[in-house]
Coordinates of C-alpha atoms in Angstrom, one line a residue:
Chain N
Q250 CA 103.8 73.7 190.2
A251 CA 102.2 70.3 190.1
K252 CA 99.2 71.8 188.4
Y253 CA 101.3 73.1 185.5
K254 CA 103.0 69.7 185.2
E255 CA 99.7 67.9 184.9
R256 CA 98.6 70.4 182.3
G257 CA 101.6 69.7 180.2
T258 CA 101.0 66.0 180.2
V259 CA 97.3 66.5 179.3
L260 CA 98.3 68.7 176.3
A261 CA 100.6 66.1 174.9
E262 CA 98.1 63.3 175.6
D263 CA 95.5 65.3 173.7
Q264 CA 97.7 65.8 170.7
L265 CA 98.7 62.1 170.6
A266 CA 95.0 61.2 170.7
Q267 CA 94.4 63.6 167.8
M268 CA 97.3 62.1 165.9
S269 CA 95.9 58.7 166.4
K270 CA 92.6 59.7 165.0
Q271 CA 94.1 61.5 162.0
L272 CA 96.3 58.5 161.3
D273 CA 93.2 56.3 161.1
M274 CA 91.7 58.8 158.6
F275 CA 94.8 58.9 156.6
K276 CA 94.9 55.2 156.5
T277 CA 91.4 55.2 155.0
N278 CA 92.5 57.8 152.4
L279 CA 95.5 55.7 151.5
E280 CA 93.4 52.6 151.2
E281 CA 91.2 54.4 148.7
F282 CA 94.1 55.6 146.8
A283 CA 95.6 52.1 146.7
S284 CA 92.4 50.6 145.4
K285 CA 92.4 52.9 142.5
H286 CA 96.1 53.4 141.7
K287 CA 98.1 50.5 143.2
Q288 CA 98.6 49.1 139.7
E289 CA 99.9 52.4 138.4
I290 CA 102.7 52.4 141.0
R291 CA 103.6 48.8 140.1
K292 CA 103.6 49.3 136.3
N293 CA 104.6 52.9 135.8
P294 CA 108.2 53.9 136.7
Q295 CA 107.5 57.6 136.0
F296 CA 104.7 57.5 138.5
R297 CA 107.0 55.8 141.0
V298 CA 109.5 58.6 140.6
Q299 CA 106.8 61.3 141.0
F300 CA 105.5 59.5 144.1
Q301 CA 108.9 59.2 145.7
D302 CA 109.7 62.9 144.9
M303 CA 106.5 64.1 146.5
C304 CA 107.1 62.0 149.6
A305 CA 110.6 63.4 149.9
T306 CA 109.3 67.0 149.5
I307 CA 106.9 66.7 152.4
G308 CA 109.4 64.8 154.6
V309 CA 108.0 61.2 154.4
D310 CA 110.0 58.1 153.6
P311 CA 107.7 55.5 152.2
L312 CA 110.5 52.9 152.3
A313 CA 111.6 53.4 155.8
S314 CA 109.8 50.4 157.2
G315 CA 108.0 47.4 155.8
K316 CA 105.5 48.1 158.6
G317 CA 104.7 51.5 157.3
F318 CA 101.3 52.3 155.7
W319 CA 102.8 53.0 152.3
S320 CA 104.5 49.6 152.2
E321 CA 101.6 47.7 153.5
M322 CA 98.9 49.3 151.3
L323 CA 100.7 50.3 148.2
G324 CA 103.2 47.4 148.1
V325 CA 106.1 49.8 147.4
G326 CA 108.1 48.2 150.2
D327 CA 108.3 44.7 148.9
F328 CA 109.2 45.9 145.4
Y329 CA 112.2 47.8 146.6
Y330 CA 113.3 45.5 149.4
E331 CA 113.3 42.5 147.1
L332 CA 115.3 44.6 144.5
G333 CA 117.8 45.3 147.3
V334 CA 118.3 41.5 147.8
Q335 CA 118.9 41.1 144.0
I336 CA 121.3 43.9 143.9
V337 CA 123.4 42.5 146.8
E338 CA 123.5 39.1 145.1
V339 CA 124.6 40.5 141.7
C340 CA 127.4 42.6 143.3
L341 CA 128.6 39.7 145.3
A342 CA 128.8 37.4 142.2
L343 CA 130.8 39.9 140.2
K344 CA 133.1 41.2 142.9
H345 CA 136.0 39.0 142.0
R346 CA 136.0 40.5 138.5
N347 CA 135.5 44.2 139.3
G348 CA 136.7 44.6 142.9
G349 CA 133.2 45.8 144.0
L350 CA 132.7 48.6 141.5
I351 CA 130.0 48.2 138.8
T352 CA 128.3 50.6 136.4
L353 CA 124.6 51.2 136.9
E354 CA 124.0 50.0 133.4
E355 CA 125.7 46.6 134.0
L356 CA 124.0 46.2 137.3
H357 CA 120.7 46.9 135.6
Q358 CA 121.3 44.3 132.9
Q359 CA 122.4 41.7 135.4
V360 CA 119.5 42.3 137.8
L361 CA 117.0 42.1 134.9
K362 CA 118.6 38.8 133.9
G363 CA 118.3 37.4 137.4
R364 CA 114.7 38.5 137.8
G365 CA 113.6 36.3 134.9
K366 CA 110.9 36.5 132.3
F367 CA 107.8 36.9 134.5
A368 CA 109.0 39.6 136.9
Q369 CA 108.1 43.2 136.9
D370 CA 110.5 45.4 134.9
V371 CA 112.6 47.9 136.9
S372 CA 114.2 51.2 135.9
Q373 CA 117.6 52.6 136.8
D374 CA 115.9 55.0 139.1
D375 CA 114.4 52.1 141.0
L376 CA 117.8 50.6 141.4
L377 CA 119.3 53.8 142.8
R378 CA 116.5 54.1 145.4
A379 CA 117.0 50.5 146.5
I380 CA 120.7 51.1 146.8
K381 CA 120.2 54.2 148.9
K382 CA 118.3 52.0 151.4
L383 CA 120.9 49.3 151.5
K384 CA 123.5 51.7 152.7
V385 CA 122.2 51.6 156.2
L386 CA 123.3 47.9 156.5
G387 CA 126.9 49.1 156.8
N388 CA 128.2 47.1 153.8
G389 CA 129.8 49.9 152.0
F390 CA 127.2 50.6 149.3
G391 CA 127.9 53.8 147.6
I392 CA 126.8 55.7 144.5
I393 CA 129.5 57.6 142.6
P394 CA 128.5 59.9 139.7
V395 CA 130.8 59.5 136.6
G396 CA 130.3 61.0 133.2
G397 CA 126.5 61.1 133.1
T398 CA 125.9 57.8 134.8
Y399 CA 126.9 56.2 138.1
L400 CA 129.4 53.7 139.5
I401 CA 127.9 51.5 142.3
Q402 CA 130.3 50.6 145.0
S403 CA 129.4 47.5 147.0
V404 CA 132.4 46.9 149.3
P405 CA 133.5 48.9 152.4
A406 CA 136.6 50.3 150.7
E407 CA 137.4 53.8 151.4
L408 CA 136.9 55.9 148.3
N409 CA 137.5 59.6 149.0
M410 CA 137.2 62.6 146.6
D411 CA 140.6 62.0 145.1
H412 CA 139.6 58.4 144.2
T413 CA 136.3 59.5 142.8
V414 CA 137.7 62.2 140.6
V415 CA 140.2 59.7 139.1
L416 CA 137.4 57.2 138.5
Q417 CA 135.5 60.0 136.6
L418 CA 138.6 60.7 134.5
A419 CA 139.0 57.0 133.7
E420 CA 135.3 56.7 132.6
K421 CA 135.9 58.1 129.2
K422 CA 138.2 55.4 127.9
G423 CA 138.0 52.7 130.6
Y424 CA 141.5 53.4 131.7
V425 CA 143.7 56.2 132.9
T426 CA 147.5 56.9 133.1
V427 CA 149.6 58.9 135.6
S428 CA 150.4 61.5 132.9
E429 CA 146.7 62.0 132.1
I430 CA 145.9 62.6 135.8
K431 CA 148.8 65.0 136.1
S432 CA 147.8 67.0 133.1
S433 CA 144.0 67.0 133.6
L434 CA 143.9 67.5 137.4
K435 CA 147.3 69.3 137.9
W436 CA 148.4 66.8 140.6
E437 CA 151.9 65.8 141.5
T438 CA 153.1 62.3 140.5
E439 CA 152.9 61.0 144.0
R440 CA 149.3 61.9 144.6
A441 CA 148.3 60.3 141.3
Q442 CA 150.3 57.2 142.1
Q443 CA 148.8 56.8 145.6
V444 CA 145.3 56.9 144.3
L445 CA 146.0 54.4 141.5
E446 CA 147.8 52.1 143.9
H447 CA 144.8 52.2 146.2
L448 CA 142.5 51.2 143.4
L449 CA 144.9 48.4 142.4
K450 CA 145.0 47.1 145.9
E451 CA 141.2 47.0 146.2
G452 CA 141.0 45.1 143.0
M453 CA 139.1 47.9 141.3
A454 CA 141.8 48.6 138.8
W455 CA 144.1 46.4 136.7
L456 CA 147.5 47.4 135.5
D457 CA 148.6 47.1 131.9
T458 CA 152.4 47.6 131.7
Q459 CA 152.6 46.5 128.1
A460 CA 150.8 49.5 126.6
A461 CA 152.8 51.8 124.5
G462 CA 153.8 54.8 126.6
D463 CA 152.6 55.1 130.1
P464 CA 151.3 52.1 132.0
Q465 CA 147.5 52.0 131.8
Y466 CA 145.3 51.5 134.8
W467 CA 142.1 49.8 133.6
L468 CA 138.8 49.7 135.4
P469 CA 137.0 46.3 134.9
A470 CA 133.8 48.0 136.0
L471 CA 133.9 50.0 132.8
F472 CA 134.5 47.1 130.3
T473 CA 131.4 46.9 128.3
E474 CA 129.8 43.6 127.6
L475 CA 131.0 43.7 124.0
Y476 CA 134.6 43.6 124.9
S477 CA 134.9 41.5 127.9
Q478 CA 134.9 37.8 128.6
E479 CA 133.7 35.8 131.6
I480 CA 136.6 35.6 133.9
T481 CA 137.1 33.3 136.9
P482 CA 138.5 34.4 140.3
E483 CA 141.7 32.4 139.5
E484 CA 142.2 34.2 136.2
A485 CA 141.5 37.5 137.9
K486 CA 144.2 36.9 140.4
E487 CA 146.7 36.0 137.7
A488 CA 146.0 39.2 135.8
I489 CA 147.2 41.3 138.8
P490 CA 151.0 41.7 138.7
Chain C
M47 CA 111.9 43.5 107.9
D48 CA 112.9 44.5 104.4
R49 CA 114.2 47.9 105.7
F50 CA 117.1 46.2 107.5
V51 CA 120.6 46.0 106.0
W52 CA 123.4 43.6 106.8
S53 CA 125.9 45.4 109.0
S54 CA 129.2 44.9 110.8
G55 CA 127.7 46.4 113.8
L56 CA 130.7 48.7 114.3
L57 CA 129.8 52.3 115.1
E58 CA 130.7 55.0 112.6
L59 CA 132.9 58.0 113.5
E60 CA 130.1 60.4 114.6
E61 CA 127.9 57.7 115.9
T62 CA 127.5 57.1 119.7
L63 CA 126.0 54.2 121.6
V64 CA 123.0 55.2 123.7
I65 CA 121.8 52.0 125.2
Q66 CA 121.9 48.2 124.6
Q67 CA 119.8 45.3 125.7
R68 CA 120.3 41.6 125.5
G69 CA 117.7 39.0 124.9
V70 CA 115.7 40.7 122.2
R71 CA 113.8 39.0 119.4
V72 CA 112.8 40.7 116.2
Y73 CA 109.4 40.0 114.5
D74 CA 108.5 40.9 110.9
G75 CA 105.1 42.4 111.7
E76 CA 103.3 39.6 113.5
E77 CA 105.6 36.8 112.2
K78 CA 108.6 35.3 113.9
V79 CA 111.7 35.3 111.8
R80 CA 115.0 33.7 112.5
F81 CA 116.2 36.7 114.6
D82 CA 115.5 35.1 118.0
S83 CA 118.1 36.0 120.5
G84 CA 120.2 39.1 120.1
V85 CA 121.7 42.2 121.6
L86 CA 119.7 45.3 120.5
L87 CA 121.8 48.4 120.3
L88 CA 120.5 51.9 120.0
S89 CA 122.9 54.5 118.7
T90 CA 122.4 58.2 117.8
H91 CA 121.9 57.0 114.2
R92 CA 120.7 53.5 114.1
L93 CA 119.0 50.5 115.7
I94 CA 121.4 47.5 115.5
W95 CA 120.6 43.9 116.2
R96 CA 123.4 41.4 116.8
D97 CA 122.9 37.7 117.1
Q98 CA 124.1 36.5 120.5
K99 CA 125.1 33.1 119.2
N100 CA 126.8 34.3 116.1
H101 CA 128.4 37.7 116.5
E102 CA 129.0 38.0 112.8
R103 CA 125.3 38.0 112.1
C104 CA 124.3 41.6 112.5
I105 CA 121.6 43.8 111.0
A106 CA 120.9 47.5 111.3
I107 CA 118.3 50.1 110.4
P108 CA 118.7 53.9 110.4
L109 CA 116.5 55.8 112.9
S110 CA 115.3 58.1 110.2
Q111 CA 113.4 55.1 108.9
I112 CA 111.1 55.1 111.9
V113 CA 107.7 56.8 111.7
F114 CA 106.7 56.2 115.3
I115 CA 106.9 53.6 118.1
E116 CA 104.4 52.1 120.5
E117 CA 104.7 50.0 123.6
Q118 CA 103.0 46.7 123.9
A119 CA 102.6 45.5 127.5
A120 CA 103.7 42.0 128.6
G121 CA 101.1 39.4 129.0
I122 CA 101.0 35.8 130.4
G123 CA 103.8 34.0 128.6
K124 CA 104.4 37.0 126.4
S125 CA 107.2 39.5 126.8
A126 CA 106.8 43.2 126.6
K127 CA 107.3 44.6 123.1
I128 CA 108.0 47.8 121.3
V129 CA 106.3 48.1 117.9
V130 CA 108.3 50.2 115.4
H131 CA 106.4 51.6 112.5
L132 CA 108.6 52.2 109.5
H133 CA 108.8 54.3 106.3
P134 CA 109.0 52.1 103.1
A135 CA 112.6 51.1 102.2
S136 CA 114.4 53.4 99.8
S137 CA 115.2 52.0 96.4
N138 CA 119.0 52.3 96.7
K139 CA 119.1 50.5 100.1
E140 CA 122.1 48.1 100.7
P141 CA 121.4 44.4 100.9
G142 CA 119.6 43.0 103.9
P143 CA 118.0 39.8 105.2
F144 CA 114.7 40.3 103.3
Q145 CA 114.0 41.6 99.8
S146 CA 110.4 42.4 100.6
S147 CA 107.9 42.3 103.4
K148 CA 104.1 42.6 103.7
Y149 CA 104.4 44.5 106.9
S150 CA 105.2 48.2 107.4
Y151 CA 106.3 47.6 111.0
I152 CA 108.5 45.3 113.1
K153 CA 108.2 44.3 116.7
L154 CA 111.0 44.1 119.3
S155 CA 110.3 41.5 122.0
F156 CA 112.2 42.0 125.2
K157 CA 112.6 38.5 126.6
E158 CA 115.0 39.6 129.3
H159 CA 113.2 42.9 130.1
G160 CA 114.7 46.3 129.7
Q161 CA 111.9 47.6 127.6
I162 CA 111.2 50.6 129.8
E163 CA 114.6 52.2 129.6
F164 CA 115.0 51.2 125.9
Y165 CA 111.6 52.8 125.0
R166 CA 112.5 55.9 126.8
R167 CA 115.9 56.3 125.1
L168 CA 114.5 55.4 121.7
S169 CA 111.8 58.0 122.0
E170 CA 114.4 60.6 122.9
E171 CA 116.6 59.7 120.0
I172 CA 113.7 59.8 117.5
T173 CA 112.6 63.2 118.9
Q174 CA 116.0 64.7 119.0
R175 CA 117.1 63.4 115.6
R176 CA 120.7 63.8 116.5
W177 CA 121.7 61.9 113.3
E178 CA 120.8 65.0 111.3
N179 CA 123.5 67.1 113.0
M180 CA 126.1 64.4 112.9
P181 CA 126.2 63.0 109.4
A182 CA 128.1 59.6 109.6
A183 CA 129.9 57.8 106.8
Q184 CA 128.6 57.1 103.3
T185 CA 127.8 53.5 104.0
M186 CA 124.7 54.4 105.9
Q187 CA 121.3 54.9 104.3
V188 CA 119.8 58.2 105.3
N189 CA 116.2 58.4 104.3
K190 CA 115.3 61.9 103.0
S191 CA 112.0 63.0 104.6
A192 CA 110.7 64.5 101.4
Q193 CA 111.0 61.2 99.6
A194 CA 109.3 59.5 102.6
G195 CA 106.5 62.0 102.6
R196 CA 105.6 61.2 99.0
I197 CA 105.5 57.4 99.6
R198 CA 103.7 57.6 103.0
A199 CA 101.2 54.8 103.1
V200 CA 97.5 55.5 103.9
G201 CA 97.3 52.9 106.6
I202 CA 99.6 54.9 108.8
V203 CA 97.1 57.7 109.3
G204 CA 94.6 55.2 110.8
I205 CA 97.3 53.9 113.1
E206 CA 98.2 57.4 114.2
R207 CA 94.6 58.2 115.0
K208 CA 94.3 55.1 117.2
L209 CA 97.5 56.0 118.9
E210 CA 96.3 59.5 119.6
E211 CA 93.1 58.2 121.2
K212 CA 95.0 55.8 123.3
R213 CA 97.4 58.5 124.4
K214 CA 94.5 60.7 125.5
E215 CA 93.0 57.9 127.5
T216 CA 96.3 57.1 129.2
D217 CA 96.8 60.8 129.8
K218 CA 93.4 61.0 131.5
N219 CA 94.2 58.0 133.7
I220 CA 97.6 59.4 134.6
S221 CA 96.4 62.9 135.4
E222 CA 93.7 61.5 137.6
A223 CA 96.2 59.4 139.4
F224 CA 98.5 62.4 139.9
E225 CA 95.6 64.5 141.1
D226 CA 94.7 61.9 143.7
L227 CA 98.3 61.6 144.6
S228 CA 98.6 65.3 145.2
K229 CA 95.5 65.3 147.4
L230 CA 96.9 62.4 149.4
M231 CA 100.3 64.1 149.8
D232 CA 98.5 67.2 151.2
K233 CA 97.0 65.0 153.9
A234 CA 100.3 63.4 154.6
K235 CA 101.8 66.8 155.0
E236 CA 99.3 67.6 157.7
M237 CA 100.5 64.5 159.5
V238 CA 104.1 65.6 159.3
E239 CA 103.2 69.0 160.7
L240 CA 101.3 67.5 163.6
S241 CA 104.1 65.1 164.4
K242 CA 106.6 68.1 164.5
S243 CA 104.5 70.0 167.0
I244 CA 104.2 66.9 169.2
A245 CA 107.9 66.3 169.0
N246 CA 108.5 69.9 170.2
K247 CA 106.1 69.3 173.1
I248 CA 108.0 66.1 174.0
K249 CA 111.3 67.9 173.9
E250 CA 110.1 70.7 176.2
K251 CA 108.4 68.4 178.6
Q252 CA 111.2 65.9 179.0
G253 CA 110.4 63.8 182.1
D254 CA 106.7 64.5 182.0
I255 CA 106.0 62.3 179.0
T256 CA 105.7 58.7 179.9
E257 CA 107.8 56.0 178.3
D258 CA 104.7 54.5 177.0
E259 CA 103.6 57.6 175.2
T260 CA 107.0 58.0 173.6
V261 CA 106.8 54.5 172.3
R262 CA 103.2 55.2 171.0
F263 CA 104.4 58.3 169.2
K264 CA 107.3 56.4 167.6
S265 CA 105.0 53.8 166.3
Y266 CA 102.8 56.5 164.7
L267 CA 105.9 57.9 163.0
L268 CA 106.8 54.5 161.8
S269 CA 103.4 54.0 160.1
M270 CA 103.8 57.3 158.3
G271 CA 107.4 56.9 157.4
I272 CA 108.3 60.2 159.3
A273 CA 111.8 60.4 160.6
N274 CA 112.0 60.5 164.4
P275 CA 112.7 64.0 165.5
V276 CA 113.0 63.2 169.2
T277 CA 116.6 62.6 170.2
R278 CA 115.8 60.9 173.4
E279 CA 116.3 57.3 172.4
T280 CA 115.9 54.5 174.8
Y281 CA 115.7 51.8 172.2
G282 CA 117.1 53.6 169.2
S283 CA 114.2 54.2 166.8
G284 CA 112.7 51.1 168.4
T285 CA 109.0 50.5 168.7
H286 CA 107.0 47.5 169.8
Y287 CA 107.2 46.3 166.2
H288 CA 111.0 46.3 166.4
M289 CA 111.0 44.5 169.7
Q290 CA 108.8 41.8 168.3
L291 CA 111.0 41.6 165.2
A292 CA 114.1 41.3 167.4
K293 CA 112.7 38.3 169.2
Q294 CA 111.6 36.8 165.8
L295 CA 115.1 37.2 164.4
A296 CA 116.7 35.6 167.4
G297 CA 114.5 32.6 166.7
I298 CA 115.2 32.4 163.0
L299 CA 118.9 33.1 163.0
V300 CA 120.4 30.8 165.6
T301 CA 120.7 27.8 163.3
P302 CA 122.1 29.7 160.3
L303 CA 124.6 31.3 162.6
E304 CA 125.7 28.0 163.9
E305 CA 126.2 26.8 160.4
R306 CA 128.3 29.8 159.6
G307 CA 130.8 29.7 162.4
G308 CA 128.7 31.9 164.7
I309 CA 128.9 35.2 162.7
M310 CA 127.1 36.7 159.7
S311 CA 127.2 40.2 158.1
L312 CA 124.0 42.2 158.4
T313 CA 123.7 42.2 154.6
E314 CA 123.7 38.4 154.6
V315 CA 121.1 38.4 157.3
Y316 CA 119.0 40.9 155.2
C317 CA 119.1 38.6 152.2
L318 CA 118.5 35.4 154.2
V319 CA 115.5 36.7 156.1
N320 CA 113.8 38.4 153.1
R321 CA 114.4 35.4 150.8
A322 CA 112.7 33.2 153.4
R323 CA 109.8 35.6 153.9
G324 CA 108.9 36.0 150.2
L325 CA 106.2 38.6 151.2
E326 CA 106.0 41.5 153.7
L327 CA 109.7 42.0 153.5
L328 CA 111.8 43.9 156.0
S329 CA 113.3 47.2 155.1
P330 CA 117.0 47.6 155.8
E331 CA 116.1 50.1 158.5
D332 CA 113.6 47.7 160.1
L333 CA 116.5 45.1 160.4
V334 CA 119.0 47.6 161.8
N335 CA 116.5 49.0 164.3
A336 CA 115.5 45.5 165.5
C337 CA 119.1 44.4 165.8
K338 CA 119.9 47.4 167.9
M339 CA 117.5 46.1 170.5
L340 CA 119.0 42.6 170.7
E341 CA 121.4 43.3 173.5
S342 CA 118.9 45.0 175.8
L343 CA 116.4 42.2 175.3
K344 CA 119.0 39.7 176.4
L345 CA 118.5 37.5 173.3
P346 CA 120.9 34.8 172.2
I347 CA 122.3 36.9 169.4
R348 CA 123.8 40.3 169.2
L349 CA 124.8 43.1 166.9
R350 CA 128.4 44.1 166.6
I351 CA 129.8 47.0 164.6
F352 CA 133.4 46.9 163.5
D353 CA 135.7 49.9 163.2
S354 CA 135.2 49.8 159.4
G355 CA 131.5 50.3 159.8
V356 CA 130.8 46.7 158.8
M357 CA 127.9 45.4 160.9
V358 CA 127.5 41.7 161.9
I359 CA 125.2 39.5 163.9
E360 CA 126.9 37.1 166.3
L361 CA 125.8 34.3 168.6
Q362 CA 126.2 35.5 172.2
S363 CA 128.3 32.4 172.7
H364 CA 130.6 33.5 169.8
N365 CA 133.7 35.2 170.9
E366 CA 135.5 36.9 168.0
E367 CA 138.6 37.5 170.2
E368 CA 138.9 33.8 170.7
M369 CA 138.6 33.2 167.0
V370 CA 141.5 35.5 166.5
A371 CA 143.7 33.0 168.4
S372 CA 142.8 30.2 165.9
A373 CA 143.2 32.7 163.0
L374 CA 146.8 33.4 164.2
E375 CA 147.5 29.7 164.2
T376 CA 146.2 29.4 160.6
V377 CA 148.3 32.3 159.4
S378 CA 151.4 31.0 161.2
E379 CA 151.0 27.6 159.5
K380 CA 151.0 29.2 156.1
G381 CA 153.6 31.8 156.8
S382 CA 151.3 34.6 155.6
L383 CA 147.8 35.0 154.2
T384 CA 145.6 37.6 152.4
A385 CA 141.9 38.0 153.3
D386 CA 141.0 36.1 150.2
E387 CA 143.3 33.2 150.9
F388 CA 142.2 33.0 154.6
A389 CA 138.5 33.2 153.6
K390 CA 138.9 30.2 151.2
L391 CA 140.9 28.1 153.8
V392 CA 138.4 28.7 156.6
G393 CA 135.2 28.8 154.5
M394 CA 134.1 32.3 155.4
S395 CA 133.0 35.3 153.4
V396 CA 135.9 37.5 152.4
L397 CA 134.3 40.5 154.2
L398 CA 134.2 38.7 157.5
A399 CA 137.6 37.1 157.0
K400 CA 139.1 40.6 156.5
E401 CA 137.5 41.9 159.7
R402 CA 138.9 39.0 161.7
L403 CA 142.4 39.6 160.4
L404 CA 142.1 43.3 161.0
L405 CA 140.9 42.6 164.6
A406 CA 143.9 40.2 165.0
E407 CA 146.1 43.0 163.9
K408 CA 144.5 45.5 166.2
M409 CA 145.1 43.1 169.1
G410 CA 148.8 42.9 168.1
H411 CA 148.9 39.3 166.9
L412 CA 149.4 40.1 163.2
C413 CA 151.4 42.5 161.1
R414 CA 150.4 43.8 157.7
D415 CA 152.3 44.0 154.4
D416 CA 150.4 46.5 152.3
S417 CA 151.5 46.6 148.7
V418 CA 150.0 46.8 145.2
E419 CA 149.8 43.0 145.3
G420 CA 147.3 43.3 148.1
L421 CA 147.0 43.3 151.8
R422 CA 148.9 40.4 153.4
F423 CA 149.0 39.4 157.1
Y424 CA 152.0 37.9 158.9
P425 CA 152.3 36.7 162.5
N426 CA 153.6 39.6 164.6
L427 CA 157.1 38.4 165.4
F428 CA 157.8 41.7 167.3
M429 CA 155.5 40.4 169.9
T430 CA 156.5 36.8 170.1
Q431 CA 160.2 37.0 169.5
S432 CA 161.7 39.6 171.9

């Protein structure tokens, strides 16, 4: 029995030694690749997408650790982790206005503004990948698909499928009413009202009772730059009934 | 620049906005003109530029006017640009900022970046030519391609040839890069397969594999970015690297924690640490894995996870339950408080203020009033006044 046990240990030890050797070889291959194509990754967002997709296909996460080979040699890590910091800062700065919901477009614009003239340009795909990594910090980061783009959630508010589907409905005009929800989604009044009240409470929706017809629930996250003004936290509070 | 017309910037009925970008300057060929700082809008039909300082000042050009576009990379002190080569202006064009121009192209300079997305979308719109299927109102100038063909300048042929050569060169570089990438990925795949077979061995031989070997294996996985398939976790996904990192963090974070009342959200820690590092940043996972080891390494700080999933780092000496007692006092003084109000009073982040109030509620000291006006906390009189 003891002999079999020993054998088992030896087998694993062998394989570990083999892996260690292969790792060294791989590291050399990666170094060679980096010396030729590191710039490509830095400058070409399509290449970054291709790279990420291929990694995902084979079961490798190049962004898992700053200590990983990919990060150390290709520099992909620093690019995305820094972007993560910038995303967190933008979301925090705008939270008083939009309750922690922001369109990917607006986030993109604001991040670019913050990065300044001499920084590397980033694509929307880059932002999404950085956000996916941020989720693990337990801060409520989420990505909600709406009408061809995405809403980015940056607060730990619970947004279930009912909330998401109402957000998607609101995306077309920037606001939604109870009757619209009832007719599009075939819900009862109470269900629609519950969802809207939750969004109001979280500060993600603002109520306009002066509209003709049904009261309108607006999403500040969907106001485009053309139609909104800078608003202070105090003004935001006064706007809520 | 003589192809532009003055515009209100309002979209026509069939016209849809595709993308917009602030901080764009327009050049007439190589020359700067007084169109410095504007918002550039791309619609299905036109390219519109609106002055950021004076919103009334707005110019537009139909997409049909565009022959082709090129990218011009950023340089030192120079922003990235898109060069837009244009057909000559039609004779019945509406008035615009320039009567004539010696250039047949303009440049769009992206001083606040955004050129990558904009170029992509602009190429799409020029290729798809959606304006042909959705004729908009009469006020727009639509350049008939037949007319353009007749007046096509000779110089453009030379430019097109240069562009084609450049495209071929770029294509060659890209395809070489992709080829090398594929080969690299094949090798990476071998590593993944090997790690799976080792993981299986470890699972089978539980107890016969030394702790040391498991840790070695985990560090190999870390280098490759392969998820840990072994469920037996003594230190979470921890490796020597994470242990070292945990000790480092304990050193760096004690002072900031003391300055912030003994508690910080993990997101704050991530930003603080990475901003300080500048280079060789930590991934979010690195941070979480290191923090999971804090307790077992008996360091002066620890990780705490609230019911909501929010993760924080606290000083060992920090006792959140004791903080609840002082929170109760503060709420009682004011009668009632929301998380926002409490945060402002005490000088905490709203996120952590909310967690403290929720904890106080959980412990029975506070009651909530949940309405559309927000979540408000009151002292729990059921407890104190029986």
